mmCIF file of N, CA, C and O in Angstrom:
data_model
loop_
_atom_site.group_PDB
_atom_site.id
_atom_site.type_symbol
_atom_site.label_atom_id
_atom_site.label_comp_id
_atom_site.label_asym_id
_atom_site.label_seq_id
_atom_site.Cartn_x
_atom_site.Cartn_y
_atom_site.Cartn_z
ATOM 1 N N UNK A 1 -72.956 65.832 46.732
ATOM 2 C CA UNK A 1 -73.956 64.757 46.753
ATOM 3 C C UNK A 1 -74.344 64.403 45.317
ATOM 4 O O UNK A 1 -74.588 65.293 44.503
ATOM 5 N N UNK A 2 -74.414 62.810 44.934
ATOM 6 C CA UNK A 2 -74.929 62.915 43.577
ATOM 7 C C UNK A 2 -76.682 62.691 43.433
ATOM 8 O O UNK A 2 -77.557 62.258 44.184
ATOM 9 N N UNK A 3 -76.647 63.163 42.236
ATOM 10 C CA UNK A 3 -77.950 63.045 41.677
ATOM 11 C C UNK A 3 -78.091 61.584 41.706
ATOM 12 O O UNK A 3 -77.213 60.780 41.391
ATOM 13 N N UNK A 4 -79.548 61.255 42.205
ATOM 14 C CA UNK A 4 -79.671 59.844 41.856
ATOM 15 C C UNK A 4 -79.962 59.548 40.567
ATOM 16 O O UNK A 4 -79.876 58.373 40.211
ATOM 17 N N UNK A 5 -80.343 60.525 39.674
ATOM 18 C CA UNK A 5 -80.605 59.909 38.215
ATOM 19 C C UNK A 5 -78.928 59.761 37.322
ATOM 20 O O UNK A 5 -78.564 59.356 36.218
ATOM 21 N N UNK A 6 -78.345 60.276 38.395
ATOM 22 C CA UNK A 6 -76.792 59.773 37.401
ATOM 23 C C UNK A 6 -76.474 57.981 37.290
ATOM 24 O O UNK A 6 -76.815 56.940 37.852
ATOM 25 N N UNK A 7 -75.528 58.486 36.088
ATOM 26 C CA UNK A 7 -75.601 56.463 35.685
ATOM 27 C C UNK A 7 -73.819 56.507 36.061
ATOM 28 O O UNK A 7 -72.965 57.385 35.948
ATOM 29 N N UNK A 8 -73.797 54.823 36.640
ATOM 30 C CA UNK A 8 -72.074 55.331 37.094
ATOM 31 C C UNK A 8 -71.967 54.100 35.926
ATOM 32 O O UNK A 8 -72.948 53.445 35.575
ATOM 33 N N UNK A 9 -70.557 53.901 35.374
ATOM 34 C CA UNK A 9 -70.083 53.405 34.350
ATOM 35 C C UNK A 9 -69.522 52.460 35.318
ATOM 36 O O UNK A 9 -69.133 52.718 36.457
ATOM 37 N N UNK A 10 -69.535 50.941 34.509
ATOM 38 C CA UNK A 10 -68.758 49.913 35.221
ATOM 39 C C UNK A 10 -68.316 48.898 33.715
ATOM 40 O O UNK A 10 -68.995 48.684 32.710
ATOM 41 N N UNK A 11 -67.263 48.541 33.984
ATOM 42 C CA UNK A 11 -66.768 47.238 33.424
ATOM 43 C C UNK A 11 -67.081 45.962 33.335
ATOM 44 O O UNK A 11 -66.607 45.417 34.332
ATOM 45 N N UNK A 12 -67.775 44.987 32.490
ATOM 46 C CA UNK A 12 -68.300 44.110 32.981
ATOM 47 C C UNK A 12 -67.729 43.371 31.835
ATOM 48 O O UNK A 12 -67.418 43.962 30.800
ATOM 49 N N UNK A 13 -67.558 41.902 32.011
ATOM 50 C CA UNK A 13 -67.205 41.017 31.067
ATOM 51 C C UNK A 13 -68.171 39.329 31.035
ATOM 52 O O UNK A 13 -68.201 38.563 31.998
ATOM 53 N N UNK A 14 -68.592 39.179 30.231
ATOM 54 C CA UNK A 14 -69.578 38.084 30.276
ATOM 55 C C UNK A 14 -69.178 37.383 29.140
ATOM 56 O O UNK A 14 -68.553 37.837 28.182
ATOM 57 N N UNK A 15 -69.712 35.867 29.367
ATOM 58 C CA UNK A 15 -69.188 34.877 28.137
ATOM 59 C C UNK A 15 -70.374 35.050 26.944
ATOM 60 O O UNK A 15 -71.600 35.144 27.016
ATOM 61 N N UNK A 16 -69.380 35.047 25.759
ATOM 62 C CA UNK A 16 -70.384 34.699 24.611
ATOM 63 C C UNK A 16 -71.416 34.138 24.727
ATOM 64 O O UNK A 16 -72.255 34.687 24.013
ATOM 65 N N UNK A 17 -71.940 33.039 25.443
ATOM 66 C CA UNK A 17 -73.141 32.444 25.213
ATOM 67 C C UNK A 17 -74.009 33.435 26.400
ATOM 68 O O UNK A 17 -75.161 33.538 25.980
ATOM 69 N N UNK A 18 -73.900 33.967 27.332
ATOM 70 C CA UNK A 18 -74.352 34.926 28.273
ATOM 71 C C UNK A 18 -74.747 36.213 27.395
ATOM 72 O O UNK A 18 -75.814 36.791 27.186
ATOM 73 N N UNK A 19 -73.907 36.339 27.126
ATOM 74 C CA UNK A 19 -74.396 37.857 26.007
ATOM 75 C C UNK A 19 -75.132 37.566 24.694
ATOM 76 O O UNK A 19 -75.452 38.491 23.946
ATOM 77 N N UNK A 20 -75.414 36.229 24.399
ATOM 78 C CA UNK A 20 -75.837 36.284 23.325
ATOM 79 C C UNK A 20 -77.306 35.615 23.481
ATOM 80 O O UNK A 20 -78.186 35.583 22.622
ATOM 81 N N UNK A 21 -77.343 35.131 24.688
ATOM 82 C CA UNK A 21 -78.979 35.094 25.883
ATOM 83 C C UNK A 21 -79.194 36.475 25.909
ATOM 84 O O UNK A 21 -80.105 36.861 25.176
ATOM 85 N N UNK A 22 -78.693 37.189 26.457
ATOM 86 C CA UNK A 22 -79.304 38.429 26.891
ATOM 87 C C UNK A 22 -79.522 39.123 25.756
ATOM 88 O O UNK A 22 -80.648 39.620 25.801
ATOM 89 N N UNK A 23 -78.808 39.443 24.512
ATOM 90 C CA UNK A 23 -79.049 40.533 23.227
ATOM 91 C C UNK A 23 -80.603 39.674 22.728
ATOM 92 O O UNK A 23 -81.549 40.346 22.314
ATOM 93 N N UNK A 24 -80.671 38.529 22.809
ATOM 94 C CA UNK A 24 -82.157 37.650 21.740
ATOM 95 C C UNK A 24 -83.466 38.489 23.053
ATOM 96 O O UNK A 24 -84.402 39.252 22.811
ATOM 97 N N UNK A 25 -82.907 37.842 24.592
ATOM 98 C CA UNK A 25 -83.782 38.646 25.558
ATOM 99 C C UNK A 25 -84.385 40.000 25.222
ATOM 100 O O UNK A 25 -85.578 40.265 25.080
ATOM 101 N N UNK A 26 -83.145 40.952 25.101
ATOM 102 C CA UNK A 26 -83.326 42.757 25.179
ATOM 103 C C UNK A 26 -84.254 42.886 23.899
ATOM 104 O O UNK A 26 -85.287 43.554 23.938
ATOM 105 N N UNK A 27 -83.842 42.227 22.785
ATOM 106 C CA UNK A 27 -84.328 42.134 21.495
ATOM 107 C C UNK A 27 -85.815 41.428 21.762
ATOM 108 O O UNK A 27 -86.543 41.520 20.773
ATOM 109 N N UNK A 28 -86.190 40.996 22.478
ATOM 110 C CA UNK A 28 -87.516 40.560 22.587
ATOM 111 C C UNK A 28 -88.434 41.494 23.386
ATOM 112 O O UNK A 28 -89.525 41.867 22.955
ATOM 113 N N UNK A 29 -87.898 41.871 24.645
ATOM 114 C CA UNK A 29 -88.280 43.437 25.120
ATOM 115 C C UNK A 29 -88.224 44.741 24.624
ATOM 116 O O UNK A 29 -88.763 45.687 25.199
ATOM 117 N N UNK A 30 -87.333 44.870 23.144
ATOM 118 C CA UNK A 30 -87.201 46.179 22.905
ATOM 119 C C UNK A 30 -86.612 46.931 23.981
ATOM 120 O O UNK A 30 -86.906 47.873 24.716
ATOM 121 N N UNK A 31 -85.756 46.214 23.797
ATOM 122 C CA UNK A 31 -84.525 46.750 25.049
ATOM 123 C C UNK A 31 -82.551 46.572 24.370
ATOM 124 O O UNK A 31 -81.995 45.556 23.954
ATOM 125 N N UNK A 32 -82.115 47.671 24.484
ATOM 126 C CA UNK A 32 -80.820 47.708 24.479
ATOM 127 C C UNK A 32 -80.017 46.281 25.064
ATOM 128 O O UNK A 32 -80.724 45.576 25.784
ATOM 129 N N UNK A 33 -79.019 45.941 24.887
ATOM 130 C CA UNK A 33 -78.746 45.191 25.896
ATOM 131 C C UNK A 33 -78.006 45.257 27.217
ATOM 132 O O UNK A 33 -77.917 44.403 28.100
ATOM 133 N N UNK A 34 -77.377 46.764 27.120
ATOM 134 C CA UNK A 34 -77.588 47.564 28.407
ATOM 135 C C UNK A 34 -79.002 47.710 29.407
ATOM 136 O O UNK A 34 -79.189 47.536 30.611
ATOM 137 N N UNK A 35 -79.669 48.020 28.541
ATOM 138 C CA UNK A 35 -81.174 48.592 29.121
ATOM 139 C C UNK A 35 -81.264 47.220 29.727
ATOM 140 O O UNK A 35 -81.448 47.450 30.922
ATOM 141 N N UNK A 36 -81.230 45.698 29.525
ATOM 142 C CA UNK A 36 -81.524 44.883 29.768
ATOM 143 C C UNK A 36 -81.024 44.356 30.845
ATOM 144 O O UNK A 36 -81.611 43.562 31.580
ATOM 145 N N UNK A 37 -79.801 44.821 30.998
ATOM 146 C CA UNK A 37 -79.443 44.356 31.851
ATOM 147 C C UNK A 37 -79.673 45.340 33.345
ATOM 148 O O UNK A 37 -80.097 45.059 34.466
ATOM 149 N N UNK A 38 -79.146 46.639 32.694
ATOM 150 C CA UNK A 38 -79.722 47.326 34.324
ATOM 151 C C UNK A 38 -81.268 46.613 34.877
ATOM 152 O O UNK A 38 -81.440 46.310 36.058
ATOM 153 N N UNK A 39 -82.309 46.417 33.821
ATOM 154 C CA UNK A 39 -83.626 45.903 34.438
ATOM 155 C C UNK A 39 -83.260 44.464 35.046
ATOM 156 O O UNK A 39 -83.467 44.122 36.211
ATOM 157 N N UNK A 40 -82.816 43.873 34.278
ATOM 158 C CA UNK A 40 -82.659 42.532 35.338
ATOM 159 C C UNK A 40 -81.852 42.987 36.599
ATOM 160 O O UNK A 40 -82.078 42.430 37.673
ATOM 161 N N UNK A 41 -81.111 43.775 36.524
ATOM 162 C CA UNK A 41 -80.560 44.205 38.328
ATOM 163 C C UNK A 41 -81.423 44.903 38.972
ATOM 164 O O UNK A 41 -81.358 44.923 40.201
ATOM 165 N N UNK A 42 -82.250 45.505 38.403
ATOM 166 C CA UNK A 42 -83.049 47.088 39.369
ATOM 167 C C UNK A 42 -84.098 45.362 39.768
ATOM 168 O O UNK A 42 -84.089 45.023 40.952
ATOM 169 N N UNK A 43 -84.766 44.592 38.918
ATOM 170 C CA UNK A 43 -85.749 43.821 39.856
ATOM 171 C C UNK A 43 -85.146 42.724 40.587
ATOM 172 O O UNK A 43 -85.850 42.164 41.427
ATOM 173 N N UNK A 44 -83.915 42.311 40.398
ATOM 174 C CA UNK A 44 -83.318 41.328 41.524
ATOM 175 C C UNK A 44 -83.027 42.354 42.907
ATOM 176 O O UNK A 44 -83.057 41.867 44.037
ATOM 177 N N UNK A 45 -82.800 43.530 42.724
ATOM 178 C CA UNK A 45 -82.338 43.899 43.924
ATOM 179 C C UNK A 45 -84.185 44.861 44.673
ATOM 180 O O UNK A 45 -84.383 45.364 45.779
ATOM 181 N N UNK A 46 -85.206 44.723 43.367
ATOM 182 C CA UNK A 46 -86.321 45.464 44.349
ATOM 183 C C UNK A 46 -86.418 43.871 44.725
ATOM 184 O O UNK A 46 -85.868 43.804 45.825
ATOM 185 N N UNK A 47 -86.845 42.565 44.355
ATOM 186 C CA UNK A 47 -87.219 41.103 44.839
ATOM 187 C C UNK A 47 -86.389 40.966 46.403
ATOM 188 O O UNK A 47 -86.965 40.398 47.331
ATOM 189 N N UNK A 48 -85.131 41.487 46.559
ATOM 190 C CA UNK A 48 -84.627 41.441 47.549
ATOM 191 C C UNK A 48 -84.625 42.296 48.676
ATOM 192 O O UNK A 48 -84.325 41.822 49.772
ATOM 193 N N UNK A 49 -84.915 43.476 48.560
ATOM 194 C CA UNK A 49 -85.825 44.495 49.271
ATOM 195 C C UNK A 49 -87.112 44.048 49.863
ATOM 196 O O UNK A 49 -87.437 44.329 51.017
ATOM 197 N N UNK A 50 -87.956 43.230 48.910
ATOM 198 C CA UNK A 50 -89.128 43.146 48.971
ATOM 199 C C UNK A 50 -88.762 42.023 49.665
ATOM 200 O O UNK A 50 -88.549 42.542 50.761
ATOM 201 N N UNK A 51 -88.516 40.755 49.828
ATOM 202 C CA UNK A 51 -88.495 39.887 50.639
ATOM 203 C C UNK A 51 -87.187 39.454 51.782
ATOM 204 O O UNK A 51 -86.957 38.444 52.447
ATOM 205 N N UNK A 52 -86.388 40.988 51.587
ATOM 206 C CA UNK A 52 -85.170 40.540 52.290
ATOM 207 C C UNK A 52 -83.850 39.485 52.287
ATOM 208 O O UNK A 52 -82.930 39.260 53.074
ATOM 209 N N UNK A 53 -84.316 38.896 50.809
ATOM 210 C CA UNK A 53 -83.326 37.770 50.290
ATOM 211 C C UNK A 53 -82.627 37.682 49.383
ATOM 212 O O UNK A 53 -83.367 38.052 48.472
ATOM 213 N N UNK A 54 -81.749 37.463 48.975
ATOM 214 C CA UNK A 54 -80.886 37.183 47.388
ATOM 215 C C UNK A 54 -81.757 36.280 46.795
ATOM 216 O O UNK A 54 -82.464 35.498 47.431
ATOM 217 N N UNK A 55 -81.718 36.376 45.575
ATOM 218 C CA UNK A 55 -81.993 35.719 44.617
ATOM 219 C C UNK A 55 -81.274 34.173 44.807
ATOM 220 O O UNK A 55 -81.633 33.111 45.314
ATOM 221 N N UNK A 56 -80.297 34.568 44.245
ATOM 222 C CA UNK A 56 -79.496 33.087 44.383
ATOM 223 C C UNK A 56 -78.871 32.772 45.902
ATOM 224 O O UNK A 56 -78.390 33.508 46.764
ATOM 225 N N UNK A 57 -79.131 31.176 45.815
ATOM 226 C CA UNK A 57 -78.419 30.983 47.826
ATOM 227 C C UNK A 57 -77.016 31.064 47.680
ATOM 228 O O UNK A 57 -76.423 31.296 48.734
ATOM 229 N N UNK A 58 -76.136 30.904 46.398
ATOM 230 C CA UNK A 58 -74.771 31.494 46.689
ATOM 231 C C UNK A 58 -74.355 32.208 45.892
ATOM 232 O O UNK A 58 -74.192 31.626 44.820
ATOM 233 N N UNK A 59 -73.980 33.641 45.874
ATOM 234 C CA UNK A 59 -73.569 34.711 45.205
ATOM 235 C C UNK A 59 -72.526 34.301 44.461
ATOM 236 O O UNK A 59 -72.448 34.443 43.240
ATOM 237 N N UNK A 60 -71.194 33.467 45.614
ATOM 238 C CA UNK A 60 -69.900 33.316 45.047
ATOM 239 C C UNK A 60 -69.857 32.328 44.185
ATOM 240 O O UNK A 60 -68.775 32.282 43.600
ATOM 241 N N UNK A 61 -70.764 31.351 43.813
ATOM 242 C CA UNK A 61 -70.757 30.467 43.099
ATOM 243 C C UNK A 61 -71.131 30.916 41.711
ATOM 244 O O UNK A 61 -72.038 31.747 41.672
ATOM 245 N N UNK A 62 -70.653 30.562 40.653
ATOM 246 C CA UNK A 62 -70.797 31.045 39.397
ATOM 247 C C UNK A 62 -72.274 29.940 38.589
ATOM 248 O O UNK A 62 -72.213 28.735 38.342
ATOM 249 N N UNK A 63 -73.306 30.759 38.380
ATOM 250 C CA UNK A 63 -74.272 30.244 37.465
ATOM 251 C C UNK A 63 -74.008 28.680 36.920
ATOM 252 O O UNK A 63 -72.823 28.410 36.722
ATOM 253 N N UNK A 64 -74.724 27.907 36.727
ATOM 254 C CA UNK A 64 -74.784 27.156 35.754
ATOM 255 C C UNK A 64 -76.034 27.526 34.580
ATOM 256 O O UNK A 64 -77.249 27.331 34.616
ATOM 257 N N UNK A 65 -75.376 27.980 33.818
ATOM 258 C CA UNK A 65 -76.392 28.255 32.189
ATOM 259 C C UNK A 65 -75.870 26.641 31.521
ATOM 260 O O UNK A 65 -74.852 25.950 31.563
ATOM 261 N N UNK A 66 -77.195 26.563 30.931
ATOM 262 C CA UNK A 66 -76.624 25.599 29.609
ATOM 263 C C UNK A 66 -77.678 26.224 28.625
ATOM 264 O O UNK A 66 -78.882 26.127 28.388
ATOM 265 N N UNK A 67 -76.508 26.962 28.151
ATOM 266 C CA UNK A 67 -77.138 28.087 26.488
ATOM 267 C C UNK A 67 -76.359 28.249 25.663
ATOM 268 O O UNK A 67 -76.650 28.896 24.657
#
């Protein structure tokens, strides 16, 4: 059984202008930009707990940023 405080490693690839939103973000929180990002997932997925809904109405559809 694992520990829930273990961290599992994943691969992720994001566009330059995405990562370079999120490092000014983490950098404004005093946050890694790891750290930043697990927090933006741990509260999209408590928001969805809490009201039973996704965030976004289509998962498979890819964001529109203009950044």
């Amino acid at each position: 059984m694992a520990d829930s405080r273990e961290k599992k490693q994943i691969p992720l690839r994001l566009s330059a202008k995405l990562y370079d939103a999120l490092a000014a973000w983490a950098e404004d929180d005093f946050r890694s930009v790891n750290g930043q990002i697990e927090y933006l997932l741990t509260e999209c997925v408590r928001q969805r707990k809490k009201n039973g809904k996704y965030v976004p109405e289509h998962l498979d559809e890819p964001p529109e940023l203009d950044i």
